[in-house]
Amino acid sequence: MAASGKSGQRIEPSFGGNADDDDDDFRIEASDRVTGGGRKPTRGKSAPAPKKKTQRSKRGGSRRGSGNGGGFIGLVRTLFYWCIVLGIWGAMGVGGLVLYYGARMPNAESWSIPERPPNVKILAVNGDNIANRGTTGGEALSLENMSPYIPQAVIAIEDRRFYSHFGVDPLGLARAMLTNVTTGRMVQGGSTLTQQLAKNLFLSPERTLERKVQEVLLAFWLEQKYSKDQILAMYLNRVFFGSNAYGVEAASRRYFNKSARDVNLGEAALLAGLLKAPSRLSPARDPKAAEERAQVVLGAMREEGFVTDSEIKTAMSQAPTKAKSYWSGAEHYVADMVMDQLPGMIGEIKEDLIVDTTIDLNLEKKAEEAISATLDADGKKLDASQAALVSIDGTGAIRALVGGKDYAESQFDRASKAKRQPGSAFKPFVYAAALEIGRTPMSIRNDGPVRIGNWTPENYDQKYRGEVTLADALANSLNTIAAQLVMEVGPQNVVKVAHRLGIDSEMQANASIALGTSEVSLVELTSAYAPFMNGGFKATPHVIRRISKADGTVLYENTYDNPPRVLDPAIVSEMNQMMVRVLTNGTGKKAQLKGWEAAGKTGTTQSFRDALFVGYTSNLTTGVWFGNDDGKSMKKVTGGGLPAKAWHDFMVTAHEGLSPSPLFGTTGVQPVFDDGGTPPAPTGDVLSGDPNAFPAPPVGVDGSMAVQQTRPLPEGNGGLVPPADVGETTGATKRTTLFDILTGG
């Protein structure tokens, strides 16, 4: 109710104060009466002066503020007010930054997921994986195809609310900020998996405000355009796991030598733990740190309910992962060879490819074991530090290739890229050329001193045996006989035969080619022996059978199924008869295979720098090299030593379970003698009046065997010389083959 004052004026009660305030708080002067409608109050003559009214009003307002709007509540109201104001201005500022940095980005309509760098999946002949090559080092897998532990581990340690946030996790960001503030250093990051994917796909790694704003905008776009599973799969297939491995498949192959499909709980935890610091935590660099981080991940998975205590106990009881510092295994030499050849077959690699090779992984492992075992047993004491092996079948398909002792230590492929002198391993091409002009294994030549121009070839033991058959000469690797045959046939014709059979390297057509002074690779040398094994057909060496797209479209398929004939079958038969004797009676005895007929030839270069053995059965032709990368001499290692031993060990395991079969043309064949009967008499001690016509070879001889039988040197001022000038025959009937007709021979 309203109360009446002494003047009869109505006084409006005040409700701004508390009940126990002084009565003065309720008194209002008559002149202060408030009228409705917002009209001005009417002043009477006795109304206080305006100045006094103002003072009373201030006092009254001050009294009221101390009772209602002052103190703690007033402070709260003030803070709340300014928070709202600052929040509005902050939102406007953030909005401005977003608009500004967003305007600097390309139009959202043009945004698209960058193509993942193409992967090349390289498969063995049975479909097993040899390696993945490309920038990522592994193929892309869907979530359904990879181990379920992998996404669980990554979510548990990197983004626990991945399936509930909208690209940015405010709670996670606040938690990370609080943790970093309390610890005084950067311990946690607030970025979600979506933000990390956006950064990896579109942005540079620099830490700037602009990049962070753009990262958030791109995260929103990713969440709007793709499902959570798609985002997670893209992330797992592209993120860096250290040691040059991008994506879970590459990382799994790199660290565990298995597919991400088969990763167990402990391995998945280790992979997820790498994301914090891929290079520092790599098990190839610091296995202990990697294992400790993996246990942190396992704890996070347990907290999220992904795994049970018993599963964690099992995972922790497993042996820690031991990863080599680099890709290991001889099959990686094959993978490198494939990658070298791909551009020449299909051009630039722009999409995922599947390459089917000719490699038998079982033989590949056996080849690597044979090389490693031989080097480990005798390499150090004989100063032999490296070796290589290549094995091909009758079509030229490479079944096994080892480019060195250890791929992890050296990735240089000594089987296909290194070119070295083959030594006496080249002699079969000299003898084949001689057989093509009418010589036979039973042809007789005199093993004695020979001088060609200013070159005087000598046998390894510097002894001479007098009259010998060509079969004996090849078995005992007599240099004098090989030099005579080169001059009978002509160096140019020897080069033609070698090229025809499979040697691609350029060779010098001089007399010293008899002793293998022109450099060749082990792959081409071995493939050139294959026509002796397969009956006379060219065996072009190849490792790639087919190249396909991921959808199965075939881009390339080899056509080596119809090879040309390069040797007459009769020549093949005679060569096989002679080279069998290399193993039974000659320099390659250590290569003999129990129950199998085998043939081959040893080779050793000057000062024992290189030692080779190339041999074959009816199933495989295999070449082996031992030496040092720097050309340092070994301790009297010959082709009949370490190479023959390693060849034997590999071929024994490679032929396990197979039924023995004879070599082509070695059964039921009678020896054939020259139509001329005996060799022609020597015509002098110098072939040409020009002593420089046939310069001395820069490197030399085969050191495969010390021959026991010797004969005294013939009397006179000269020794045996080639019976005719280069390219001339001695009257023997020349065989006419298909290649003679084609080449005009």
PDB file of C-alpha atoms in Angstrom, residues 407-576:
ATOM      1  CA  TYR A 407      71.106 -56.108 -49.149  1.00  0.00           C
ATOM      2  CA  ALA A 408      70.871 -54.232 -45.859  1.00  0.00           C
ATOM      3  CA  GLU A 409      74.568 -53.376 -46.096  1.00  0.00           C
ATOM      4  CA  SER A 410      74.772 -52.687 -49.823  1.00  0.00           C
ATOM      5  CA  GLN A 411      71.981 -52.320 -52.346  1.00  0.00           C
ATOM      6  CA  PHE A 412      74.264 -52.466 -55.390  1.00  0.00           C
ATOM      7  CA  ASP A 413      73.304 -55.404 -57.612  1.00  0.00           C
ATOM      8  CA  ARG A 414      76.472 -57.219 -58.591  1.00  0.00           C
ATOM      9  CA  ALA A 415      74.566 -59.793 -60.620  1.00  0.00           C
ATOM     10  CA  SER A 416      73.022 -57.453 -63.190  1.00  0.00           C
ATOM     11  CA  LYS A 417      74.827 -54.105 -62.914  1.00  0.00           C
ATOM     12  CA  ALA A 418      78.469 -54.988 -62.318  1.00  0.00           C
ATOM     13  CA  LYS A 419      80.523 -55.833 -65.395  1.00  0.00           C
ATOM     14  CA  ARG A 420      83.691 -57.814 -64.941  1.00  0.00           C
ATOM     15  CA  GLN A 421      85.987 -59.947 -67.007  1.00  0.00           C
ATOM     16  CA  PRO A 422      84.697 -63.547 -67.129  1.00  0.00           C
ATOM     17  CA  GLY A 423      88.132 -65.098 -67.592  1.00  0.00           C
ATOM     18  CA  SER A 424      88.040 -68.646 -68.912  1.00  0.00           C
ATOM     19  CA  ALA A 425      84.268 -68.785 -68.350  1.00  0.00           C
ATOM     20  CA  PHE A 426      84.147 -67.134 -71.786  1.00  0.00           C
ATOM     21  CA  LYS A 427      85.912 -70.044 -73.492  1.00  0.00           C
ATOM     22  CA  PRO A 428      82.754 -72.049 -74.342  1.00  0.00           C
ATOM     23  CA  PHE A 429      81.873 -69.386 -76.931  1.00  0.00           C
ATOM     24  CA  VAL A 430      85.321 -69.775 -78.484  1.00  0.00           C
ATOM     25  CA  TYR A 431      84.893 -73.546 -78.694  1.00  0.00           C
ATOM     26  CA  ALA A 432      81.353 -73.265 -80.044  1.00  0.00           C
ATOM     27  CA  ALA A 433      82.611 -70.978 -82.793  1.00  0.00           C
ATOM     28  CA  ALA A 434      85.345 -73.510 -83.575  1.00  0.00           C
ATOM     29  CA  LEU A 435      82.848 -76.374 -83.776  1.00  0.00           C
ATOM     30  CA  GLU A 436      80.749 -74.355 -86.197  1.00  0.00           C
ATOM     31  CA  ILE A 437      83.650 -74.234 -88.696  1.00  0.00           C
ATOM     32  CA  GLY A 438      84.233 -77.978 -88.540  1.00  0.00           C
ATOM     33  CA  ARG A 439      86.240 -78.693 -85.411  1.00  0.00           C
ATOM     34  CA  THR A 440      85.082 -81.448 -83.070  1.00  0.00           C
ATOM     35  CA  PRO A 441      85.721 -82.376 -79.442  1.00  0.00           C
ATOM     36  CA  MET A 442      88.292 -84.899 -80.677  1.00  0.00           C
ATOM     37  CA  SER A 443      90.233 -82.437 -82.803  1.00  0.00           C
ATOM     38  CA  ILE A 444      93.919 -82.412 -81.871  1.00  0.00           C
ATOM     39  CA  ARG A 445      95.919 -79.304 -81.073  1.00  0.00           C
ATOM     40  CA  ASN A 446      99.413 -78.883 -79.662  1.00  0.00           C
ATOM     41  CA  ASP A 447      99.650 -77.333 -76.212  1.00  0.00           C
ATOM     42  CA  GLY A 448     102.869 -75.391 -76.472  1.00  0.00           C
ATOM     43  CA  PRO A 449     104.214 -71.845 -76.521  1.00  0.00           C
ATOM     44  CA  VAL A 450     102.189 -69.507 -78.710  1.00  0.00           C
ATOM     45  CA  ARG A 451     103.000 -65.974 -79.775  1.00  0.00           C
ATOM     46  CA  ILE A 452     100.424 -63.734 -81.404  1.00  0.00           C
ATOM     47  CA  GLY A 453     101.909 -60.378 -82.265  1.00  0.00           C
ATOM     48  CA  ASN A 454     103.491 -59.225 -79.013  1.00  0.00           C
ATOM     49  CA  TRP A 455     101.203 -61.425 -76.895  1.00  0.00           C
ATOM     50  CA  THR A 456     102.352 -64.808 -75.560  1.00  0.00           C
ATOM     51  CA  PRO A 457      99.510 -66.536 -73.702  1.00  0.00           C
ATOM     52  CA  GLU A 458     100.492 -69.047 -71.045  1.00  0.00           C
ATOM     53  CA  ASN A 459      98.665 -71.699 -69.101  1.00  0.00           C
ATOM     54  CA  TYR A 460      97.941 -71.094 -65.458  1.00  0.00           C
ATOM     55  CA  ASP A 461     100.616 -73.535 -64.288  1.00  0.00           C
ATOM     56  CA  GLN A 462     103.047 -72.433 -67.026  1.00  0.00           C
ATOM     57  CA  LYS A 463     103.289 -76.033 -68.204  1.00  0.00           C
ATOM     58  CA  TYR A 464     102.543 -77.576 -71.594  1.00  0.00           C
ATOM     59  CA  ARG A 465     101.076 -80.959 -72.467  1.00  0.00           C
ATOM     60  CA  GLY A 466     101.810 -81.425 -76.131  1.00  0.00           C
ATOM     61  CA  GLU A 467      99.032 -82.849 -78.282  1.00  0.00           C
ATOM     62  CA  VAL A 468      95.598 -82.697 -76.671  1.00  0.00           C
ATOM     63  CA  THR A 469      92.021 -82.968 -77.834  1.00  0.00           C
ATOM     64  CA  LEU A 470      89.778 -79.938 -77.691  1.00  0.00           C
ATOM     65  CA  ALA A 471      87.694 -81.744 -75.074  1.00  0.00           C
ATOM     66  CA  ASP A 472      90.746 -82.130 -72.833  1.00  0.00           C
ATOM     67  CA  ALA A 473      91.828 -78.572 -73.500  1.00  0.00           C
ATOM     68  CA  LEU A 474      88.482 -77.165 -72.423  1.00  0.00           C
ATOM     69  CA  ALA A 475      88.249 -79.428 -69.389  1.00  0.00           C
ATOM     70  CA  ASN A 476      91.699 -78.306 -68.228  1.00  0.00           C
ATOM     71  CA  SER A 477      91.177 -74.693 -69.332  1.00  0.00           C
ATOM     72  CA  LEU A 478      94.314 -74.502 -71.477  1.00  0.00           C
ATOM     73  CA  ASN A 479      94.899 -70.937 -72.566  1.00  0.00           C
ATOM     74  CA  THR A 480      97.184 -71.782 -75.449  1.00  0.00           C
ATOM     75  CA  ILE A 481      94.535 -73.902 -77.180  1.00  0.00           C
ATOM     76  CA  ALA A 482      91.842 -71.260 -76.719  1.00  0.00           C
ATOM     77  CA  ALA A 483      94.144 -68.643 -78.250  1.00  0.00           C
ATOM     78  CA  GLN A 484      94.831 -70.902 -81.244  1.00  0.00           C
ATOM     79  CA  LEU A 485      91.108 -71.491 -81.773  1.00  0.00           C
ATOM     80  CA  VAL A 486      90.366 -67.777 -81.709  1.00  0.00           C
ATOM     81  CA  MET A 487      92.874 -67.237 -84.480  1.00  0.00           C
ATOM     82  CA  GLU A 488      91.462 -70.149 -86.483  1.00  0.00           C
ATOM     83  CA  VAL A 489      87.917 -68.896 -86.162  1.00  0.00           C
ATOM     84  CA  GLY A 490      88.628 -65.184 -86.138  1.00  0.00           C
ATOM     85  CA  PRO A 491      87.943 -62.895 -83.148  1.00  0.00           C
ATOM     86  CA  GLN A 492      85.046 -61.247 -84.987  1.00  0.00           C
ATOM     87  CA  ASN A 493      83.293 -64.586 -85.388  1.00  0.00           C
ATOM     88  CA  VAL A 494      83.787 -65.422 -81.713  1.00  0.00           C
ATOM     89  CA  VAL A 495      82.158 -62.123 -80.814  1.00  0.00           C
ATOM     90  CA  LYS A 496      79.270 -62.896 -83.174  1.00  0.00           C
ATOM     91  CA  VAL A 497      78.678 -66.265 -81.521  1.00  0.00           C
ATOM     92  CA  ALA A 498      78.758 -64.723 -78.046  1.00  0.00           C
ATOM     93  CA  HIS A 499      76.300 -62.012 -79.069  1.00  0.00           C
ATOM     94  CA  ARG A 500      74.051 -64.549 -80.727  1.00  0.00           C
ATOM     95  CA  LEU A 501      73.892 -66.692 -77.595  1.00  0.00           C
ATOM     96  CA  GLY A 502      73.080 -63.793 -75.273  1.00  0.00           C
ATOM     97  CA  ILE A 503      76.042 -61.540 -74.454  1.00  0.00           C
ATOM     98  CA  ASP A 504      74.801 -57.968 -74.933  1.00  0.00           C
ATOM     99  CA  SER A 505      77.836 -56.022 -73.786  1.00  0.00           C
ATOM    100  CA  GLU A 506      80.250 -54.602 -76.306  1.00  0.00           C
ATOM    101  CA  MET A 507      83.312 -56.795 -76.767  1.00  0.00           C
ATOM    102  CA  GLN A 508      86.702 -56.182 -78.322  1.00  0.00           C
ATOM    103  CA  ALA A 509      87.369 -58.484 -81.249  1.00  0.00           C
ATOM    104  CA  ASN A 510      91.025 -59.247 -80.557  1.00  0.00           C
ATOM    105  CA  ALA A 511      93.004 -62.350 -79.776  1.00  0.00           C
ATOM    106  CA  SER A 512      92.819 -61.858 -76.029  1.00  0.00           C
ATOM    107  CA  ILE A 513      89.088 -62.414 -76.118  1.00  0.00           C
ATOM    108  CA  ALA A 514      89.996 -66.103 -75.875  1.00  0.00           C
ATOM    109  CA  LEU A 515      90.706 -65.540 -72.191  1.00  0.00           C
ATOM    110  CA  GLY A 516      87.609 -63.472 -71.459  1.00  0.00           C
ATOM    111  CA  THR A 517      89.102 -59.989 -71.292  1.00  0.00           C
ATOM    112  CA  SER A 518      85.915 -58.164 -72.384  1.00  0.00           C
ATOM    113  CA  GLU A 519      83.689 -57.247 -69.460  1.00  0.00           C
ATOM    114  CA  VAL A 520      80.187 -58.708 -69.121  1.00  0.00           C
ATOM    115  CA  SER A 521      77.558 -58.972 -66.392  1.00  0.00           C
ATOM    116  CA  LEU A 522      76.855 -62.212 -64.572  1.00  0.00           C
ATOM    117  CA  VAL A 523      73.241 -62.191 -65.791  1.00  0.00           C
ATOM    118  CA  GLU A 524      74.142 -62.008 -69.467  1.00  0.00           C
ATOM    119  CA  LEU A 525      76.983 -64.510 -69.123  1.00  0.00           C
ATOM    120  CA  THR A 526      74.691 -67.011 -67.429  1.00  0.00           C
ATOM    121  CA  SER A 527      71.900 -66.542 -69.951  1.00  0.00           C
ATOM    122  CA  ALA A 528      74.388 -67.124 -72.784  1.00  0.00           C
ATOM    123  CA  TYR A 529      75.105 -70.592 -71.336  1.00  0.00           C
ATOM    124  CA  ALA A 530      71.410 -71.500 -71.371  1.00  0.00           C
ATOM    125  CA  PRO A 531      71.347 -72.487 -75.098  1.00  0.00           C
ATOM    126  CA  PHE A 532      73.723 -75.320 -74.217  1.00  0.00           C
ATOM    127  CA  MET A 533      71.171 -76.490 -71.661  1.00  0.00           C
ATOM    128  CA  ASN A 534      67.967 -76.086 -73.679  1.00  0.00           C
ATOM    129  CA  GLY A 535      69.106 -77.561 -76.973  1.00  0.00           C
ATOM    130  CA  GLY A 536      70.226 -74.461 -78.821  1.00  0.00           C
ATOM    131  CA  PHE A 537      67.507 -71.825 -78.265  1.00  0.00           C
ATOM    132  CA  LYS A 538      68.141 -68.293 -77.121  1.00  0.00           C
ATOM    133  CA  ALA A 539      67.234 -67.673 -73.497  1.00  0.00           C
ATOM    134  CA  THR A 540      66.675 -63.938 -73.159  1.00  0.00           C
ATOM    135  CA  PRO A 541      67.009 -63.184 -69.430  1.00  0.00           C
ATOM    136  CA  HIS A 542      63.852 -61.688 -67.981  1.00  0.00           C
ATOM    137  CA  VAL A 543      62.319 -61.252 -64.543  1.00  0.00           C
ATOM    138  CA  ILE A 544      58.965 -59.614 -65.413  1.00  0.00           C
ATOM    139  CA  ARG A 545      56.197 -61.848 -66.714  1.00  0.00           C
ATOM    140  CA  ARG A 546      53.234 -59.512 -66.562  1.00  0.00           C
ATOM    141  CA  ILE A 547      52.348 -55.953 -65.552  1.00  0.00           C
ATOM    142  CA  SER A 548      48.740 -55.226 -64.583  1.00  0.00           C
ATOM    143  CA  LYS A 549      46.671 -52.437 -63.126  1.00  0.00           C
ATOM    144  CA  ALA A 550      44.932 -52.929 -59.801  1.00  0.00           C
ATOM    145  CA  ASP A 551      41.696 -53.702 -61.674  1.00  0.00           C
ATOM    146  CA  GLY A 552      43.365 -56.527 -63.608  1.00  0.00           C
ATOM    147  CA  THR A 553      43.969 -54.704 -66.892  1.00  0.00           C
ATOM    148  CA  VAL A 554      47.145 -56.153 -68.442  1.00  0.00           C
ATOM    149  CA  LEU A 555      49.619 -53.510 -69.587  1.00  0.00           C
ATOM    150  CA  TYR A 556      52.483 -55.810 -70.567  1.00  0.00           C
ATOM    151  CA  GLU A 557      53.147 -59.507 -70.969  1.00  0.00           C
ATOM    152  CA  ASN A 558      56.446 -60.963 -72.156  1.00  0.00           C
ATOM    153  CA  THR A 559      56.779 -62.885 -75.389  1.00  0.00           C
ATOM    154  CA  TYR A 560      59.721 -65.169 -74.654  1.00  0.00           C
ATOM    155  CA  ASP A 561      57.699 -68.333 -75.216  1.00  0.00           C
ATOM    156  CA  ASN A 562      58.889 -68.759 -78.837  1.00  0.00           C
ATOM    157  CA  PRO A 563      62.662 -68.194 -78.787  1.00  0.00           C
ATOM    158  CA  PRO A 564      64.828 -68.404 -81.916  1.00  0.00           C
ATOM    159  CA  ARG A 565      67.350 -71.175 -82.414  1.00  0.00           C
ATOM    160  CA  VAL A 566      70.888 -69.914 -81.972  1.00  0.00           C
ATOM    161  CA  LEU A 567      72.915 -73.147 -82.087  1.00  0.00           C
ATOM    162  CA  ASP A 568      72.723 -76.233 -84.220  1.00  0.00           C
ATOM    163  CA  PRO A 569      71.654 -79.231 -82.100  1.00  0.00           C
ATOM    164  CA  ALA A 570      74.809 -81.104 -83.143  1.00  0.00           C
ATOM    165  CA  ILE A 571      76.959 -78.259 -81.833  1.00  0.00           C
ATOM    166  CA  VAL A 572      74.978 -78.234 -78.584  1.00  0.00           C
ATOM    167  CA  SER A 573      75.511 -81.972 -78.188  1.00  0.00           C
ATOM    168  CA  GLU A 574      79.264 -81.703 -78.659  1.00  0.00           C
ATOM    169  CA  MET A 575      79.580 -78.702 -76.335  1.00  0.00           C
ATOM    170  CA  ASN A 576      77.674 -80.509 -73.615  1.00  0.00           C
TER     171      ASN A 576
END
